[in-house]
Amino acid sequence: MGDAAPGAFTDEVYAARMDRTAYQAAAPRGSPGVLVTPGPDLVWLCGYRPTAPIERLTLLVLTATSQPRLLVPALDRPTAEASPGAGAVRVSDWWEGQDAYAAAAGLLRPHGRYAVSDATWALHLLCLQASLPLATYQPLSVVLPMRRAVKDEQEMARLTAAAAAADTAYEEVLGLRFGGRSERELAADLAGLLRAHGHSRVDFTVVGAGPHAADPHHRPGDRVIGDGDMVVLDFGGLKDGYGFDIARTVHVGAPTDEERRVHETVRAAQRAAFGAVRPGVSCQEVDRAARAVIEEAGHAGHGARRTGHGVGVTTHEPPYLVEGEEQPLEPGMCFSLEPGIHLPDRFGVRIEDVVTCTEDGGRRLNTTSHELAIVR
């Protein structure tokens, strides 16, 4: 049932990403080197994903003055050389019994300043520090917090496909029976539908019914969904390496007038946030637009802590749409808009789409209805 996978990124795409990252980290920020270990940054930069998380050191070294170098365990060299962006890096290896950190030090400057990917194991960083005690290190997210935020056309196509597949899964889950089944059972059905529509990884399937709908991070349990329950469905994962995150709220049987009012308030807050999206507007202004609607309706203190977060090769990444974040939006940024109202011990509502900033506003990647769907 899943759609055909899009074409692979080329060596030229990976080379451009590595070059841009190295130069952006170097010139104004004083970090002439970037060190990347296995995780989202490594996959995005050079296309290499080790077959399994391992304790053996794997390190991509980027500078503005030399070709990218990828150091891998000797056993992994064939896999590294067969990875999608292998043509854009120079691969070297180290053998068991050899000091991997001495091998890495040979690629670095003794007094260098390096931005280190956030996913780096403490073990690896501490051993690098021991091998090069005069070098200095800082988190890559501090040096380049928006390094993956602006998507190119190929990335946008993957994000759009992931959102469309998630929409289809949501439409199909509406045809299932909710009443009399546990949250856990419904979450498993939803995960199965996502995989059937091509999602390679399901990060979460939140199914919160009744009072559990008021918990934004509820984990589906054995509570049986009953007539009269408001049910929040919030799910995310990856398709072809790019993420989605969507939430809708449904109701088992006829909702009360209060439940309809709260749902309509959240729907209006989501519209307000979407209307605020345009280049140059700060992330916090989008958050404020949604929050103003919720507070005007008398639900100050019941809203979500933030209105959204970036979506890309992970389901949660910068930019964050939250008070205090002054980062301006740029065309190509993709992020969720997910205002909610959570009434403790009673019920909750959330509506979430992935949205991209365009040259003249915003575009929703999710297109399913925001109506309060009535399920059985």
Tab-separated table of C-alpha atoms in Angstrom:
chain	number	residue	atom	x	y	z
A	1	MET	CA	0.000	0.000	0.000
A	2	GLY	CA	2.966	2.377	0.539
A	3	ASP	CA	3.901	4.805	-2.220
A	4	ALA	CA	7.082	4.300	-4.222
A	5	ALA	CA	10.175	5.738	-2.552
A	6	PRO	CA	11.542	8.987	-4.019
A	7	GLY	CA	14.905	9.090	-5.748
A	8	ALA	CA	18.040	9.061	-3.634
A	9	PHE	CA	19.900	12.255	-2.781
A	10	THR	CA	23.004	12.639	-4.942
A	11	ASP	CA	26.644	13.046	-3.936
A	12	GLU	CA	26.316	16.674	-5.017
A	13	VAL	CA	23.476	17.257	-2.542
A	14	TYR	CA	25.482	15.781	0.326
A	15	ALA	CA	28.622	17.675	-0.706
A	16	ALA	CA	26.681	20.948	-0.693
A	17	ARG	CA	25.252	20.237	2.774
A	18	MET	CA	28.687	19.455	4.209
A	19	ASP	CA	30.288	22.447	2.545
A	20	ARG	CA	27.561	24.812	3.738
A	21	THR	CA	27.740	23.457	7.294
A	22	ALA	CA	31.530	23.760	7.454
A	23	TYR	CA	31.562	27.334	6.159
A	24	GLN	CA	28.633	28.489	8.297
A	25	ALA	CA	30.264	27.048	11.407
A	26	ALA	CA	33.646	28.572	10.629
A	27	ALA	CA	33.444	32.185	9.534
A	28	PRO	CA	31.456	34.151	12.112
A	29	ARG	CA	31.234	31.577	14.883
A	30	GLY	CA	34.814	30.618	15.555
A	31	SER	CA	34.375	26.869	15.117
A	32	PRO	CA	36.521	25.965	12.102
A	33	GLY	CA	35.754	22.281	12.544
A	34	VAL	CA	32.583	20.227	12.834
A	35	LEU	CA	32.604	16.693	14.294
A	36	VAL	CA	29.615	14.461	13.633
A	37	THR	CA	28.933	11.004	15.072
A	38	PRO	CA	26.059	8.596	14.220
A	39	GLY	CA	22.640	10.183	14.453
A	40	PRO	CA	20.361	12.470	12.439
A	41	ASP	CA	23.104	14.950	11.535
A	42	LEU	CA	25.353	12.243	10.090
A	43	VAL	CA	22.549	10.854	7.908
A	44	TRP	CA	21.554	14.325	6.719
A	45	LEU	CA	25.094	15.474	6.007
A	46	CYS	CA	26.630	12.485	4.242
A	47	GLY	CA	23.949	9.789	3.931
A	48	TYR	CA	25.734	7.263	6.150
A	49	ARG	CA	23.748	5.349	8.734
A	50	PRO	CA	25.691	2.583	10.549
A	51	THR	CA	23.844	-0.734	10.592
A	52	ALA	CA	23.472	-0.552	14.375
A	53	PRO	CA	24.362	1.865	17.189
A	54	ILE	CA	27.754	0.679	18.390
A	55	GLU	CA	30.421	1.725	20.851
A	56	ARG	CA	33.077	1.856	18.133
A	57	LEU	CA	33.985	5.391	17.093
A	58	THR	CA	32.512	6.688	13.818
A	59	LEU	CA	33.358	10.313	13.056
A	60	LEU	CA	32.712	12.741	10.185
A	61	VAL	CA	35.187	15.641	10.189
A	62	LEU	CA	34.237	18.838	8.334
A	63	THR	CA	36.360	21.938	7.866
A	64	ALA	CA	36.091	24.856	5.487
A	65	THR	CA	39.521	24.130	3.960
A	66	SER	CA	39.644	20.378	3.351
A	67	GLN	CA	37.662	17.491	1.923
A	68	PRO	CA	35.190	15.868	4.346
A	69	ARG	CA	36.717	12.859	6.130
A	70	LEU	CA	34.712	9.918	7.486
A	71	LEU	CA	36.507	7.694	10.008
A	72	VAL	CA	34.850	4.307	10.574
A	73	PRO	CA	35.722	0.951	12.158
A	74	ALA	CA	37.433	-1.237	9.556
A	75	LEU	CA	34.574	-3.752	9.707
A	76	ASP	CA	32.141	-1.013	8.661
A	77	ARG	CA	34.181	0.410	5.816
A	78	PRO	CA	32.366	-1.539	3.043
A	79	THR	CA	29.008	-0.269	4.329
A	80	ALA	CA	30.291	3.293	4.560
A	81	GLU	CA	31.692	3.179	1.041
A	82	ALA	CA	28.345	1.897	-0.265
A	83	SER	CA	26.282	4.600	1.485
A	84	PRO	CA	24.363	7.173	-0.617
A	85	GLY	CA	26.819	10.068	-0.185
A	86	ALA	CA	30.054	8.082	-0.126
A	87	GLY	CA	31.327	9.847	-3.233
A	88	ALA	CA	31.369	13.145	-1.352
A	89	VAL	CA	33.650	12.015	1.494
A	90	ARG	CA	37.071	10.463	1.941
A	91	VAL	CA	36.687	7.288	4.017
A	92	SER	CA	39.402	6.018	6.345
A	93	ASP	CA	39.296	3.321	9.012
A	94	TRP	CA	40.769	2.045	12.239
A	95	TRP	CA	41.231	-1.560	13.340
A	96	GLU	CA	40.387	-3.413	16.540
A	97	GLY	CA	43.311	-3.093	18.940
A	98	GLN	CA	44.208	0.298	17.501
A	99	ASP	CA	43.531	3.507	19.441
A	100	ALA	CA	40.511	4.917	17.604
A	101	TYR	CA	40.899	8.309	19.269
A	102	ALA	CA	44.526	8.572	18.199
A	103	ALA	CA	43.311	7.855	14.657
A	104	ALA	CA	40.719	10.615	15.025
A	105	ALA	CA	43.296	13.009	16.484
A	106	GLY	CA	45.323	12.579	13.315
A	107	LEU	CA	42.476	14.239	11.412
A	108	LEU	CA	42.183	17.159	13.827
A	109	ARG	CA	44.238	20.143	14.922
A	110	PRO	CA	45.727	20.008	18.446
A	111	HIS	CA	44.461	23.516	19.253
A	112	GLY	CA	41.303	23.288	17.161
A	113	ARG	CA	37.834	24.511	18.043
A	114	TYR	CA	35.128	22.032	17.131
A	115	ALA	CA	31.343	22.000	17.043
A	116	VAL	CA	30.211	18.507	18.030
A	117	SER	CA	26.915	16.899	17.025
A	118	ASP	CA	24.412	16.654	19.846
A	119	ALA	CA	24.069	12.882	19.475
A	120	THR	CA	27.748	12.271	20.318
A	121	TRP	CA	28.251	9.758	23.122
A	122	ALA	CA	29.877	11.237	26.223
A	123	LEU	CA	32.417	8.377	26.039
A	124	HIS	CA	33.611	9.495	22.602
A	125	LEU	CA	33.818	13.180	23.472
A	126	LEU	CA	35.700	12.521	26.729
A	127	CYS	CA	38.196	10.274	24.946
A	128	LEU	CA	38.702	12.881	22.212
A	129	GLN	CA	39.326	15.466	24.917
A	130	ALA	CA	41.921	13.171	26.483
A	131	SER	CA	43.660	12.714	23.121
A	132	LEU	CA	43.562	16.440	22.283
A	133	PRO	CA	43.479	18.253	25.640
A	134	LEU	CA	44.164	21.673	24.100
A	135	ALA	CA	41.254	21.489	21.659
A	136	THR	CA	37.884	22.985	22.610
A	137	TYR	CA	34.410	21.668	21.887
A	138	GLN	CA	30.869	23.047	21.880
A	139	PRO	CA	27.465	21.657	20.856
A	140	LEU	CA	26.615	21.891	17.173
A	141	SER	CA	23.102	22.997	18.150
A	142	VAL	CA	24.626	26.083	19.793
A	143	VAL	CA	26.860	26.918	16.839
A	144	LEU	CA	24.287	26.142	14.117
A	145	PRO	CA	20.853	25.672	15.691
A	146	MET	CA	19.059	26.014	12.336
A	147	ARG	CA	21.442	23.831	10.299
A	148	ARG	CA	18.663	21.538	8.991
A	149	ALA	CA	15.731	23.936	9.313
A	150	VAL	CA	15.391	25.174	5.715
A	151	LYS	CA	14.416	22.332	3.386
A	152	ASP	CA	15.206	22.039	-0.308
A	153	GLU	CA	12.729	20.827	-2.943
A	154	GLN	CA	13.633	17.145	-2.547
A	155	GLU	CA	13.254	17.325	1.216
A	156	MET	CA	9.947	19.138	0.847
A	157	ALA	CA	8.688	16.421	-1.477
A	158	ARG	CA	9.486	13.763	1.133
A	159	LEU	CA	7.849	15.724	3.922
A	160	THR	CA	4.755	16.243	1.792
A	161	ALA	CA	4.571	12.530	0.998
A	162	ALA	CA	4.963	11.617	4.682
A	163	ALA	CA	2.148	14.001	5.632
A	164	ALA	CA	-0.141	12.662	2.904
A	165	ALA	CA	0.402	9.077	4.022
A	166	ALA	CA	-0.326	10.069	7.638
A	167	ASP	CA	-3.535	11.776	6.485
A	168	THR	CA	-4.622	8.586	4.756
A	169	ALA	CA	-3.929	6.527	7.863
A	170	TYR	CA	-6.020	8.955	9.930
A	171	GLU	CA	-8.938	8.781	7.510
A	172	GLU	CA	-8.839	5.000	7.706
A	173	VAL	CA	-8.636	4.842	11.487
A	174	LEU	CA	-11.889	6.833	11.652
A	175	GLY	CA	-13.639	3.786	10.169
A	176	LEU	CA	-12.538	1.546	13.045
A	177	ARG	CA	-14.537	0.945	16.201
A	178	PHE	CA	-13.333	3.029	19.157
A	179	GLY	CA	-15.923	2.220	21.851
A	180	GLY	CA	-15.254	-0.886	23.911
A	181	ARG	CA	-11.607	-1.139	22.858
A	182	SER	CA	-8.504	-0.159	24.807
A	183	GLU	CA	-6.291	2.783	23.966
A	184	ARG	CA	-3.439	0.341	23.431
A	185	GLU	CA	-5.402	-1.685	20.869
A	186	LEU	CA	-6.326	1.390	18.868
A	187	ALA	CA	-2.742	2.692	19.000
A	188	ALA	CA	-1.524	-0.627	17.564
A	189	ASP	CA	-4.092	-0.405	14.749
A	190	LEU	CA	-2.945	3.131	13.960
A	191	ALA	CA	0.719	2.098	13.898
A	192	GLY	CA	-0.148	-0.738	11.529
A	193	LEU	CA	-1.932	1.637	9.164
A	194	LEU	CA	1.035	3.996	9.139
A	195	ARG	CA	3.425	1.185	8.229
A	196	ALA	CA	1.014	-0.045	5.569
A	197	HIS	CA	1.215	3.391	3.981
A	198	GLY	CA	4.977	3.385	3.772
A	199	HIS	CA	6.189	4.724	7.094
A	200	SER	CA	9.449	3.000	7.978
A	201	ARG	CA	9.386	4.132	11.594
A	202	VAL	CA	6.550	4.998	13.967
A	203	ASP	CA	7.903	7.151	16.789
A	204	PHE	CA	4.682	7.477	18.765
A	205	THR	CA	0.954	6.837	18.556
A	206	VAL	CA	-0.735	8.705	21.379
A	207	VAL	CA	-4.314	7.633	21.984
A	208	GLY	CA	-5.694	9.511	24.989
A	209	ALA	CA	-9.354	8.954	25.859
A	210	GLY	CA	-11.552	10.785	28.346
A	211	PRO	CA	-9.407	12.330	31.126
A	212	HIS	CA	-6.289	10.912	29.451
A	213	ALA	CA	-6.905	13.318	26.560
A	214	ALA	CA	-5.854	16.099	28.932
A	215	ASP	CA	-2.314	14.665	29.157
A	216	PRO	CA	-0.247	15.883	26.156
A	217	HIS	CA	2.232	13.013	26.547
A	218	HIS	CA	-0.104	10.227	27.569
A	219	ARG	CA	1.082	6.702	26.773
A	220	PRO	CA	-1.724	4.447	25.566
A	221	GLY	CA	-2.779	1.985	28.213
A	222	ASP	CA	-5.516	-0.469	29.091
A	223	ARG	CA	-8.257	2.093	29.636
A	224	VAL	CA	-11.303	1.055	27.623
A	225	ILE	CA	-12.666	3.824	25.427
A	226	GLY	CA	-16.299	4.500	26.204
A	227	ASP	CA	-19.290	6.385	24.842
A	228	GLY	CA	-18.952	10.111	25.516
A	229	ASP	CA	-15.140	10.092	25.483
A	230	MET	CA	-13.138	12.780	23.759
A	231	VAL	CA	-10.122	11.037	22.173
A	232	VAL	CA	-6.895	12.733	21.142
A	233	LEU	CA	-4.916	10.977	18.397
A	234	ASP	CA	-1.335	12.270	18.084
A	235	PHE	CA	1.122	10.293	15.966
A	236	GLY	CA	4.485	10.763	14.299
A	237	GLY	CA	7.315	8.938	12.583
A	238	LEU	CA	9.372	8.737	9.399
A	239	LYS	CA	8.689	7.917	5.755
A	240	ASP	CA	11.643	7.747	3.364
A	241	GLY	CA	13.782	9.344	6.056
A	242	TYR	CA	11.538	12.366	6.707
A	243	GLY	CA	9.049	12.965	9.453
A	244	PHE	CA	5.446	13.759	10.126
A	245	ASP	CA	3.555	14.745	13.262
A	246	ILE	CA	-0.209	15.105	13.203
A	247	ALA	CA	-2.949	15.306	15.805
A	248	ARG	CA	-6.713	15.256	15.564
A	249	THR	CA	-9.411	15.001	18.219
A	250	VAL	CA	-12.467	12.786	17.801
A	251	HIS	CA	-15.477	12.002	19.961
A	252	VAL	CA	-17.258	8.738	20.674
A	253	GLY	CA	-20.935	9.544	20.227
A	254	ALA	CA	-22.467	13.000	20.536
A	255	PRO	CA	-20.284	15.650	22.252
A	256	THR	CA	-21.552	18.150	24.805
A	257	ASP	CA	-21.866	21.853	24.010
A	258	GLU	CA	-18.778	22.549	26.165
A	259	GLU	CA	-16.737	19.956	24.317
A	260	ARG	CA	-17.723	21.503	20.996
A	261	ARG	CA	-16.805	24.996	22.242
A	262	VAL	CA	-13.371	23.869	23.423
A	263	HIS	CA	-12.735	22.060	20.166
A	264	GLU	CA	-13.762	25.124	18.162
A	265	THR	CA	-11.454	27.305	20.276
A	266	VAL	CA	-8.485	25.067	19.498
A	267	ARG	CA	-9.462	25.054	15.842
A	268	ALA	CA	-9.545	28.873	15.846
A	269	ALA	CA	-6.182	28.993	17.627
A	270	GLN	CA	-4.674	26.768	14.965
A	271	ARG	CA	-6.077	29.019	12.236
A	272	ALA	CA	-4.628	32.065	13.987
A	273	ALA	CA	-1.200	30.465	14.223
A	274	PHE	CA	-1.318	29.501	10.553
A	275	GLY	CA	-2.360	33.018	9.607
A	276	ALA	CA	0.693	34.413	11.407
A	277	VAL	CA	3.143	32.309	9.370
A	278	ARG	CA	5.194	34.339	6.902
A	279	PRO	CA	8.886	35.098	6.323
A	280	GLY	CA	10.454	37.362	8.917
A	281	VAL	CA	7.878	36.686	11.636
A	282	SER	CA	9.503	35.364	14.796
A	283	CYS	CA	8.659	31.926	16.133
A	284	GLN	CA	7.295	33.441	19.321
A	285	GLU	CA	4.831	35.598	17.366
A	286	VAL	CA	3.221	32.463	15.921
A	287	ASP	CA	2.991	31.031	19.434
A	288	ARG	CA	1.435	34.256	20.691
A	289	ALA	CA	-1.190	34.242	17.933
A	290	ALA	CA	-2.455	30.819	19.015
A	291	ARG	CA	-2.189	31.564	22.724
A	292	ALA	CA	-4.187	34.799	22.430
A	293	VAL	CA	-7.207	32.903	21.085
A	294	ILE	CA	-7.022	30.312	23.871
A	295	GLU	CA	-6.639	32.924	26.597
A	296	GLU	CA	-9.471	35.069	25.232
A	297	ALA	CA	-11.733	32.034	25.490
A	298	GLY	CA	-10.944	31.795	29.212
A	299	HIS	CA	-8.424	28.967	29.078
A	300	ALA	CA	-5.245	30.732	30.150
A	301	GLY	CA	-3.008	28.122	31.733
A	302	HIS	CA	-4.738	25.263	29.924
A	303	GLY	CA	-2.837	25.631	26.644
A	304	ALA	CA	0.169	23.705	25.371
A	305	ARG	CA	3.616	24.810	26.497
A	306	ARG	CA	4.536	25.623	22.894
A	307	THR	CA	2.634	25.905	19.647
A	308	GLY	CA	5.010	23.850	17.524
A	309	HIS	CA	8.405	22.462	16.619
A	310	GLY	CA	10.434	21.794	13.514
A	311	VAL	CA	9.999	18.572	11.535
A	312	GLY	CA	12.582	17.083	9.195
A	313	VAL	CA	14.837	14.036	9.466
A	314	THR	CA	13.532	13.855	13.030
A	315	THR	CA	10.001	14.485	14.266
A	316	HIS	CA	11.147	17.130	16.779
A	317	GLU	CA	13.877	19.639	15.878
A	318	PRO	CA	14.405	23.410	15.593
A	319	PRO	CA	12.794	25.829	15.101
A	320	TYR	CA	10.588	25.808	18.209
A	321	LEU	CA	7.487	27.980	18.193
A	322	VAL	CA	7.520	29.107	21.777
A	323	GLU	CA	7.627	32.314	23.807
A	324	GLY	CA	11.181	33.636	23.927
A	325	GLU	CA	12.270	32.204	20.558
A	326	GLU	CA	13.075	35.199	18.360
A	327	GLN	CA	14.308	33.179	15.373
A	328	PRO	CA	12.544	34.581	12.277
A	329	LEU	CA	10.794	32.179	9.949
A	330	GLU	CA	12.359	31.592	6.534
A	331	PRO	CA	10.907	30.075	3.368
A	332	GLY	CA	11.484	26.324	3.432
A	333	MET	CA	11.223	25.899	7.191
A	334	CYS	CA	8.817	23.100	8.170
A	335	PHE	CA	7.202	22.850	11.581
A	336	SER	CA	4.136	21.651	13.406
A	337	LEU	CA	1.289	23.887	14.540
A	338	GLU	CA	-0.327	22.100	17.467
A	339	PRO	CA	-2.254	24.283	19.897
A	340	GLY	CA	-4.303	22.466	22.486
A	341	ILE	CA	-6.454	22.887	25.563
A	342	HIS	CA	-5.984	20.429	28.402
A	343	LEU	CA	-8.532	20.357	31.221
A	344	PRO	CA	-7.050	18.135	33.958
A	345	ASP	CA	-9.112	15.072	34.915
A	346	ARG	CA	-11.741	15.981	32.330
A	347	PHE	CA	-10.758	16.045	28.649
A	348	GLY	CA	-8.416	17.660	26.161
A	349	VAL	CA	-8.282	18.770	22.525
A	350	ARG	CA	-5.358	19.093	20.140
A	351	ILE	CA	-5.235	19.849	16.414
A	352	GLU	CA	-1.882	19.577	14.655
A	353	ASP	CA	-0.592	19.924	11.106
A	354	VAL	CA	2.871	20.133	9.604
A	355	VAL	CA	3.218	23.498	7.866
A	356	THR	CA	5.922	25.046	5.701
A	357	CYS	CA	6.773	28.722	5.462
A	358	THR	CA	6.590	29.961	1.855
A	359	GLU	CA	7.592	33.257	0.248
A	360	ASP	CA	4.185	34.774	0.974
A	361	GLY	CA	2.749	32.882	3.953
A	362	GLY	CA	2.277	29.286	4.959
A	363	ARG	CA	1.235	26.013	3.337
A	364	ARG	CA	-0.245	23.052	5.175
A	365	LEU	CA	1.228	19.657	4.361
A	366	ASN	CA	-1.616	17.891	6.183
A	367	THR	CA	-4.996	18.368	4.523
A	368	THR	CA	-7.441	16.248	6.532
A	369	SER	CA	-10.414	18.027	8.066
A	370	HIS	CA	-10.171	19.773	11.430
A	371	GLU	CA	-13.821	18.959	12.160
A	372	LEU	CA	-14.598	17.149	15.406
A	373	ALA	CA	-15.116	13.687	13.906
A	374	ILE	CA	-17.788	11.531	15.530
A	375	VAL	CA	-16.709	7.896	15.833
A	376	ARG	CA	-18.471	4.815	17.120
